[in-house]
Amino acid sequence: DFDGTNDNLLSADNAATGLDQQFLSMACWARRDGATLLQVLIDLITAAAGANRAIMRYSAGDFFQFAHVTSGTTGIWDENTAAITQGVAYHLAVTFDRGNINNDPVLYINGASVTVHEDTTPTGAFATGADTIKMGENVAGTNDLDGAIQHAALQGSATAVWDAAAVNRAKWWGRPHGGLTSYFPFVTNKLTDEGSAGATLTASGSTVASFVTPVVRPGMDLGW
């Protein structure tokens, strides 16, 4: 849980090198509690004192938004048809291929892809170096999240992003499959990375709080 003021979770610098790939997929269950300001969920950065790269966030208008820094104008995309209701849990996911400056991300809300609006057209080339994880605010310590995150799943790949079925599995199982680059369930106070990167997080201000989501692990003999 993040209170909107200087709370974050941060990995060691360059701890998740596997995320710095052409194909990126990210997802989490999230709840927004605070006012309609730009708020960061997950920011892949170059280092704690470095630069932003790929940002999964809420827009100032309560929409789900993704941004990717470039050598020119940063690309910004959002869904601007279904505003996020404060206090309600949503599963949010983004997949992105940075191999071409004309590519747009795919955004998912509660397992379904949504129409994407390009707020700012990217120019130049998509920047690399997204190998450090920060949650709850950006690299400058601003755009703080007032809300909660659970089941944060991140994967970098040289071949493909998640398909819709993988996103749906991430929604219901917490993660789409084994072999993730980084995975943080956040169902306890454990901040250890369960993915291959081993990018254990350090908490600054953020706390453990109740956040009920419908995630059930396969093999638990439970249903919805």
PDB file of C-alpha atoms in Angstrom:
ATOM      1  CA  ASP A   1       0.000   0.000   0.000  1.00  0.00           C
ATOM      2  CA  PHE A   2       1.258   3.477  -0.952  1.00  0.00           C
ATOM      3  CA  ASP A   3      -0.015   6.668   0.713  1.00  0.00           C
ATOM      4  CA  GLY A   4       0.669   9.120  -2.112  1.00  0.00           C
ATOM      5  CA  THR A   5       3.671  10.770  -0.479  1.00  0.00           C
ATOM      6  CA  ASN A   6       7.225   9.470  -0.986  1.00  0.00           C
ATOM      7  CA  ASP A   7       6.362   5.749  -0.780  1.00  0.00           C
ATOM      8  CA  ASN A   8       8.097   3.338  -3.135  1.00  0.00           C
ATOM      9  CA  LEU A   9       9.499  -0.129  -3.716  1.00  0.00           C
ATOM     10  CA  LEU A  10      12.881  -0.198  -5.438  1.00  0.00           C
ATOM     11  CA  SER A  11      15.242  -2.879  -6.696  1.00  0.00           C
ATOM     12  CA  ALA A  12      19.024  -2.619  -6.727  1.00  0.00           C
ATOM     13  CA  ASP A  13      20.443  -0.868  -9.778  1.00  0.00           C
ATOM     14  CA  ASN A  14      20.505  -3.061 -12.894  1.00  0.00           C
ATOM     15  CA  ALA A  15      19.048  -6.012 -10.955  1.00  0.00           C
ATOM     16  CA  ALA A  16      16.552  -6.999 -13.680  1.00  0.00           C
ATOM     17  CA  THR A  17      18.611  -6.977 -16.878  1.00  0.00           C
ATOM     18  CA  GLY A  18      16.206  -9.490 -18.423  1.00  0.00           C
ATOM     19  CA  LEU A  19      13.534  -6.803 -18.660  1.00  0.00           C
ATOM     20  CA  ASP A  20      15.608  -4.670 -21.029  1.00  0.00           C
ATOM     21  CA  GLN A  21      14.420  -6.519 -24.147  1.00  0.00           C
ATOM     22  CA  GLN A  22      12.525  -5.647 -27.315  1.00  0.00           C
ATOM     23  CA  PHE A  23       9.331  -7.282 -26.048  1.00  0.00           C
ATOM     24  CA  LEU A  24       7.944  -6.247 -22.658  1.00  0.00           C
ATOM     25  CA  SER A  25       4.893  -7.509 -20.752  1.00  0.00           C
ATOM     26  CA  MET A  26       3.753  -6.189 -17.359  1.00  0.00           C
ATOM     27  CA  ALA A  27       0.673  -6.749 -15.208  1.00  0.00           C
ATOM     28  CA  CYS A  28      -0.599  -6.234 -11.688  1.00  0.00           C
ATOM     29  CA  TRP A  29      -3.735  -6.028  -9.636  1.00  0.00           C
ATOM     30  CA  ALA A  30      -4.107  -2.422  -8.529  1.00  0.00           C
ATOM     31  CA  ARG A  31      -6.411  -0.157  -6.558  1.00  0.00           C
ATOM     32  CA  ARG A  32      -6.353   3.616  -6.768  1.00  0.00           C
ATOM     33  CA  ASP A  33      -7.356   5.396  -3.566  1.00  0.00           C
ATOM     34  CA  GLY A  34      -6.353   9.011  -4.115  1.00  0.00           C
ATOM     35  CA  ALA A  35      -7.147  12.066  -6.171  1.00  0.00           C
ATOM     36  CA  THR A  36      -7.018  12.323  -9.956  1.00  0.00           C
ATOM     37  CA  LEU A  37      -3.333  13.042 -10.415  1.00  0.00           C
ATOM     38  CA  LEU A  38      -0.704  11.281 -12.511  1.00  0.00           C
ATOM     39  CA  GLN A  39       0.286   8.254 -10.412  1.00  0.00           C
ATOM     40  CA  VAL A  40       2.908   5.578 -11.146  1.00  0.00           C
ATOM     41  CA  LEU A  41       2.264   1.873 -10.643  1.00  0.00           C
ATOM     42  CA  ILE A  42       5.441   0.360 -12.140  1.00  0.00           C
ATOM     43  CA  ASP A  43       8.359   2.274 -13.633  1.00  0.00           C
ATOM     44  CA  LEU A  44      11.257   0.481 -15.294  1.00  0.00           C
ATOM     45  CA  ILE A  45      14.235   2.787 -14.917  1.00  0.00           C
ATOM     46  CA  THR A  46      17.965   2.732 -15.693  1.00  0.00           C
ATOM     47  CA  ALA A  47      19.033   3.139 -12.048  1.00  0.00           C
ATOM     48  CA  ALA A  48      17.813   4.743  -8.827  1.00  0.00           C
ATOM     49  CA  ALA A  49      19.525   7.989  -9.822  1.00  0.00           C
ATOM     50  CA  GLY A  50      19.052   7.372 -13.528  1.00  0.00           C
ATOM     51  CA  ALA A  51      16.180   7.901 -15.954  1.00  0.00           C
ATOM     52  CA  ASN A  52      12.642   6.650 -16.597  1.00  0.00           C
ATOM     53  CA  ARG A  53      12.095   4.164 -19.409  1.00  0.00           C
ATOM     54  CA  ALA A  54       8.778   2.217 -19.433  1.00  0.00           C
ATOM     55  CA  ILE A  55       6.032   3.502 -17.154  1.00  0.00           C
ATOM     56  CA  MET A  56       2.731   1.831 -16.249  1.00  0.00           C
ATOM     57  CA  ARG A  57       0.550   4.406 -14.484  1.00  0.00           C
ATOM     58  CA  TYR A  58      -2.779   6.151 -13.969  1.00  0.00           C
ATOM     59  CA  SER A  59      -3.356   9.315 -15.971  1.00  0.00           C
ATOM     60  CA  ALA A  60      -4.503  12.558 -14.377  1.00  0.00           C
ATOM     61  CA  GLY A  61      -7.975  11.778 -15.673  1.00  0.00           C
ATOM     62  CA  ASP A  62      -8.290   8.380 -13.925  1.00  0.00           C
ATOM     63  CA  PHE A  63      -7.414   6.311 -16.992  1.00  0.00           C
ATOM     64  CA  PHE A  64      -4.888   3.503 -17.404  1.00  0.00           C
ATOM     65  CA  GLN A  65      -1.806   4.810 -19.206  1.00  0.00           C
ATOM     66  CA  PHE A  66       1.561   3.604 -20.548  1.00  0.00           C
ATOM     67  CA  ALA A  67       4.556   5.730 -21.482  1.00  0.00           C
ATOM     68  CA  HIS A  68       7.908   4.839 -23.026  1.00  0.00           C
ATOM     69  CA  VAL A  69      10.836   7.225 -23.161  1.00  0.00           C
ATOM     70  CA  THR A  70      12.566   7.761 -26.514  1.00  0.00           C
ATOM     71  CA  SER A  71      15.559   9.650 -27.852  1.00  0.00           C
ATOM     72  CA  GLY A  72      13.084  12.306 -28.976  1.00  0.00           C
ATOM     73  CA  THR A  73       9.504  12.783 -27.769  1.00  0.00           C
ATOM     74  CA  THR A  74       8.293  10.241 -25.211  1.00  0.00           C
ATOM     75  CA  GLY A  75       5.363   8.134 -26.401  1.00  0.00           C
ATOM     76  CA  ILE A  76       2.234   8.211 -24.209  1.00  0.00           C
ATOM     77  CA  TRP A  77      -0.831   6.021 -24.712  1.00  0.00           C
ATOM     78  CA  ASP A  78      -3.964   5.467 -22.668  1.00  0.00           C
ATOM     79  CA  GLU A  79      -7.445   4.084 -22.751  1.00  0.00           C
ATOM     80  CA  ASN A  80      -9.755   7.049 -22.435  1.00  0.00           C
ATOM     81  CA  THR A  81     -13.133   5.335 -22.510  1.00  0.00           C
ATOM     82  CA  ALA A  82     -13.387   3.536 -19.137  1.00  0.00           C
ATOM     83  CA  ALA A  83     -12.291   5.657 -16.191  1.00  0.00           C
ATOM     84  CA  ILE A  84     -10.783   3.793 -13.250  1.00  0.00           C
ATOM     85  CA  THR A  85     -13.104   3.908 -10.230  1.00  0.00           C
ATOM     86  CA  GLN A  86     -11.252   4.804  -7.072  1.00  0.00           C
ATOM     87  CA  GLY A  87     -11.318   2.172  -4.333  1.00  0.00           C
ATOM     88  CA  VAL A  88     -11.987  -0.680  -6.789  1.00  0.00           C
ATOM     89  CA  ALA A  89      -9.502  -3.441  -7.683  1.00  0.00           C
ATOM     90  CA  TYR A  90      -8.597  -3.791 -11.375  1.00  0.00           C
ATOM     91  CA  HIS A  91      -6.231  -6.116 -13.150  1.00  0.00           C
ATOM     92  CA  LEU A  92      -4.099  -3.957 -15.464  1.00  0.00           C
ATOM     93  CA  ALA A  93      -1.658  -5.228 -18.086  1.00  0.00           C
ATOM     94  CA  VAL A  94       0.415  -3.836 -20.935  1.00  0.00           C
ATOM     95  CA  THR A  95       2.403  -5.508 -23.689  1.00  0.00           C
ATOM     96  CA  PHE A  96       4.798  -3.584 -25.899  1.00  0.00           C
ATOM     97  CA  ASP A  97       7.213  -4.169 -28.774  1.00  0.00           C
ATOM     98  CA  ARG A  98       9.792  -1.379 -28.840  1.00  0.00           C
ATOM     99  CA  GLY A  99      11.294  -2.654 -32.086  1.00  0.00           C
ATOM    100  CA  ASN A 100       9.675   0.063 -34.202  1.00  0.00           C
ATOM    101  CA  ILE A 101       8.924   3.683 -33.305  1.00  0.00           C
ATOM    102  CA  ASN A 102       5.479   3.326 -34.903  1.00  0.00           C
ATOM    103  CA  ASN A 103       4.413   0.492 -32.589  1.00  0.00           C
ATOM    104  CA  ASP A 104       1.635   1.028 -30.045  1.00  0.00           C
ATOM    105  CA  PRO A 105       1.217  -0.941 -26.814  1.00  0.00           C
ATOM    106  CA  VAL A 106      -1.713  -3.235 -26.093  1.00  0.00           C
ATOM    107  CA  LEU A 107      -3.518  -2.309 -22.866  1.00  0.00           C
ATOM    108  CA  TYR A 108      -5.735  -4.708 -20.921  1.00  0.00           C
ATOM    109  CA  ILE A 109      -8.227  -4.012 -18.152  1.00  0.00           C
ATOM    110  CA  ASN A 110      -9.575  -7.017 -16.241  1.00  0.00           C
ATOM    111  CA  GLY A 111      -8.246  -9.395 -18.888  1.00  0.00           C
ATOM    112  CA  ALA A 112      -9.764  -7.672 -21.915  1.00  0.00           C
ATOM    113  CA  SER A 113      -7.860  -5.503 -24.388  1.00  0.00           C
ATOM    114  CA  VAL A 114      -9.154  -1.942 -24.628  1.00  0.00           C
ATOM    115  CA  THR A 115      -9.010   0.736 -27.292  1.00  0.00           C
ATOM    116  CA  VAL A 116      -5.731   2.644 -27.087  1.00  0.00           C
ATOM    117  CA  HIS A 117      -5.469   6.375 -27.703  1.00  0.00           C
ATOM    118  CA  GLU A 118      -2.066   7.819 -28.612  1.00  0.00           C
ATOM    119  CA  ASP A 119      -1.786  10.945 -26.485  1.00  0.00           C
ATOM    120  CA  THR A 120       1.761  11.780 -27.593  1.00  0.00           C
ATOM    121  CA  THR A 121       3.348  10.339 -30.722  1.00  0.00           C
ATOM    122  CA  PRO A 122       6.878   9.068 -30.025  1.00  0.00           C
ATOM    123  CA  THR A 123       9.783  10.332 -32.105  1.00  0.00           C
ATOM    124  CA  GLY A 124      13.358   9.165 -32.401  1.00  0.00           C
ATOM    125  CA  ALA A 125      14.046   5.656 -31.100  1.00  0.00           C
ATOM    126  CA  PHE A 126      12.775   3.889 -28.008  1.00  0.00           C
ATOM    127  CA  ALA A 127      15.370   4.159 -25.246  1.00  0.00           C
ATOM    128  CA  THR A 128      16.979   1.085 -23.690  1.00  0.00           C
ATOM    129  CA  GLY A 129      18.378   0.428 -20.214  1.00  0.00           C
ATOM    130  CA  ALA A 130      15.097  -0.497 -18.457  1.00  0.00           C
ATOM    131  CA  ASP A 131      16.685  -2.903 -15.976  1.00  0.00           C
ATOM    132  CA  THR A 132      15.808  -1.454 -12.558  1.00  0.00           C
ATOM    133  CA  ILE A 133      12.323  -1.722 -11.001  1.00  0.00           C
ATOM    134  CA  LYS A 134      10.559   1.038  -9.088  1.00  0.00           C
ATOM    135  CA  MET A 135       6.939   0.923  -7.932  1.00  0.00           C
ATOM    136  CA  GLY A 136       4.796   3.687  -6.483  1.00  0.00           C
ATOM    137  CA  GLU A 137       6.602   6.664  -8.018  1.00  0.00           C
ATOM    138  CA  ASN A 138       8.924   7.607 -10.879  1.00  0.00           C
ATOM    139  CA  VAL A 139      12.703   7.890 -10.881  1.00  0.00           C
ATOM    140  CA  ALA A 140      12.536  11.506  -9.651  1.00  0.00           C
ATOM    141  CA  GLY A 141      10.386  10.535  -6.661  1.00  0.00           C
ATOM    142  CA  THR A 142       7.248  12.219  -8.023  1.00  0.00           C
ATOM    143  CA  ASN A 143       3.874  11.074  -9.437  1.00  0.00           C
ATOM    144  CA  ASP A 144       3.346   9.143  -6.206  1.00  0.00           C
ATOM    145  CA  LEU A 145       0.737   6.415  -6.030  1.00  0.00           C
ATOM    146  CA  ASP A 146      -2.081   6.580  -3.513  1.00  0.00           C
ATOM    147  CA  GLY A 147      -3.307   3.000  -3.663  1.00  0.00           C
ATOM    148  CA  ALA A 148      -2.253  -0.639  -3.591  1.00  0.00           C
ATOM    149  CA  ILE A 149      -0.499  -3.174  -5.836  1.00  0.00           C
ATOM    150  CA  GLN A 150      -0.579  -6.967  -5.793  1.00  0.00           C
ATOM    151  CA  HIS A 151       0.667  -9.783  -8.063  1.00  0.00           C
ATOM    152  CA  ALA A 152       3.105  -7.666 -10.087  1.00  0.00           C
ATOM    153  CA  ALA A 153       4.336  -9.820 -12.985  1.00  0.00           C
ATOM    154  CA  LEU A 154       6.998  -8.615 -15.426  1.00  0.00           C
ATOM    155  CA  GLN A 155       8.616 -10.315 -18.394  1.00  0.00           C
ATOM    156  CA  GLY A 156      11.166  -9.220 -20.963  1.00  0.00           C
ATOM    157  CA  SER A 157      11.607 -11.308 -24.099  1.00  0.00           C
ATOM    158  CA  ALA A 158      13.605 -11.309 -27.307  1.00  0.00           C
ATOM    159  CA  THR A 159      10.802 -13.052 -29.201  1.00  0.00           C
ATOM    160  CA  ALA A 160       7.246 -12.134 -28.144  1.00  0.00           C
ATOM    161  CA  VAL A 161       4.903 -10.428 -25.692  1.00  0.00           C
ATOM    162  CA  TRP A 162       2.117 -12.184 -23.779  1.00  0.00           C
ATOM    163  CA  ASP A 163      -0.972 -13.032 -25.775  1.00  0.00           C
ATOM    164  CA  ALA A 164      -4.512 -12.451 -24.467  1.00  0.00           C
ATOM    165  CA  ALA A 165      -4.641 -15.910 -22.895  1.00  0.00           C
ATOM    166  CA  ALA A 166      -1.466 -15.231 -20.912  1.00  0.00           C
ATOM    167  CA  VAL A 167      -2.876 -11.924 -19.657  1.00  0.00           C
ATOM    168  CA  ASN A 168      -6.047 -13.714 -18.588  1.00  0.00           C
ATOM    169  CA  ARG A 169      -4.005 -16.287 -16.672  1.00  0.00           C
ATOM    170  CA  ALA A 170      -2.112 -13.457 -14.982  1.00  0.00           C
ATOM    171  CA  LYS A 171      -5.456 -12.008 -13.922  1.00  0.00           C
ATOM    172  CA  TRP A 172      -6.783 -15.187 -12.318  1.00  0.00           C
ATOM    173  CA  TRP A 173      -3.563 -16.926 -11.241  1.00  0.00           C
ATOM    174  CA  GLY A 174      -1.420 -13.910 -10.370  1.00  0.00           C
ATOM    175  CA  ARG A 175       1.075 -14.831 -13.078  1.00  0.00           C
ATOM    176  CA  PRO A 176       0.617 -16.202 -16.599  1.00  0.00           C
ATOM    177  CA  HIS A 177       3.097 -19.083 -16.304  1.00  0.00           C
ATOM    178  CA  GLY A 178       6.502 -19.966 -14.923  1.00  0.00           C
ATOM    179  CA  GLY A 179       9.702 -18.390 -16.135  1.00  0.00           C
ATOM    180  CA  LEU A 180       8.893 -14.736 -15.474  1.00  0.00           C
ATOM    181  CA  THR A 181      11.710 -12.219 -15.328  1.00  0.00           C
ATOM    182  CA  SER A 182      10.302 -10.757 -12.100  1.00  0.00           C
ATOM    183  CA  TYR A 183       7.271 -11.644  -9.999  1.00  0.00           C
ATOM    184  CA  PHE A 184       6.140 -10.126  -6.712  1.00  0.00           C
ATOM    185  CA  PRO A 185       2.920 -11.594  -5.231  1.00  0.00           C
ATOM    186  CA  PHE A 186       2.715  -9.085  -2.311  1.00  0.00           C
ATOM    187  CA  VAL A 187       0.288 -11.358  -0.460  1.00  0.00           C
ATOM    188  CA  THR A 188       2.632 -11.171   2.547  1.00  0.00           C
ATOM    189  CA  ASN A 189       5.388  -8.737   3.496  1.00  0.00           C
ATOM    190  CA  LYS A 190       7.888 -10.677   1.348  1.00  0.00           C
ATOM    191  CA  LEU A 191       9.704  -8.495  -1.188  1.00  0.00           C
ATOM    192  CA  THR A 192      11.799 -11.278  -2.716  1.00  0.00           C
ATOM    193  CA  ASP A 193      11.598 -11.603  -6.493  1.00  0.00           C
ATOM    194  CA  GLU A 194      10.144 -14.993  -7.447  1.00  0.00           C
ATOM    195  CA  GLY A 195      11.264 -14.537 -11.053  1.00  0.00           C
ATOM    196  CA  SER A 196      14.597 -15.319 -12.674  1.00  0.00           C
ATOM    197  CA  ALA A 197      16.022 -11.823 -12.114  1.00  0.00           C
ATOM    198  CA  GLY A 198      16.142 -12.087  -8.335  1.00  0.00           C
ATOM    199  CA  ALA A 199      15.514  -8.339  -8.106  1.00  0.00           C
ATOM    200  CA  THR A 200      14.491  -8.177  -4.454  1.00  0.00           C
ATOM    201  CA  LEU A 201      12.816  -4.881  -3.564  1.00  0.00           C
ATOM    202  CA  THR A 202      13.458  -2.450  -0.728  1.00  0.00           C
ATOM    203  CA  ALA A 203      10.482  -0.638   0.785  1.00  0.00           C
ATOM    204  CA  SER A 204      10.544   3.075   1.565  1.00  0.00           C
ATOM    205  CA  GLY A 205       7.372   4.161   3.329  1.00  0.00           C
ATOM    206  CA  SER A 206       5.121   1.607   1.645  1.00  0.00           C
ATOM    207  CA  THR A 207       3.375  -0.839   3.981  1.00  0.00           C
ATOM    208  CA  VAL A 208       1.485  -4.127   3.976  1.00  0.00           C
ATOM    209  CA  ALA A 209      -2.285  -3.655   3.965  1.00  0.00           C
ATOM    210  CA  SER A 210      -5.381  -5.671   3.137  1.00  0.00           C
ATOM    211  CA  PHE A 211      -6.111  -5.918  -0.598  1.00  0.00           C
ATOM    212  CA  VAL A 212      -8.571  -8.595  -1.680  1.00  0.00           C
ATOM    213  CA  THR A 213      -8.301  -9.861  -5.270  1.00  0.00           C
ATOM    214  CA  PRO A 214      -9.877 -12.945  -6.909  1.00  0.00           C
ATOM    215  CA  VAL A 215      -6.525 -14.640  -7.598  1.00  0.00           C
ATOM    216  CA  VAL A 216      -6.478 -18.411  -7.093  1.00  0.00           C
ATOM    217  CA  ARG A 217      -3.432 -20.526  -7.846  1.00  0.00           C
ATOM    218  CA  PRO A 218      -4.022 -23.548 -10.112  1.00  0.00           C
ATOM    219  CA  GLY A 219      -4.048 -26.829  -8.224  1.00  0.00           C
ATOM    220  CA  MET A 220      -5.719 -25.377  -5.124  1.00  0.00           C
ATOM    221  CA  ASP A 221      -9.027 -27.130  -5.905  1.00  0.00           C
ATOM    222  CA  LEU A 222     -10.856 -23.820  -5.730  1.00  0.00           C
ATOM    223  CA  GLY A 223     -12.997 -21.917  -8.219  1.00  0.00           C
ATOM    224  CA  TRP A 224     -14.591 -18.524  -8.685  1.00  0.00           C
TER     225      TRP A 224
END
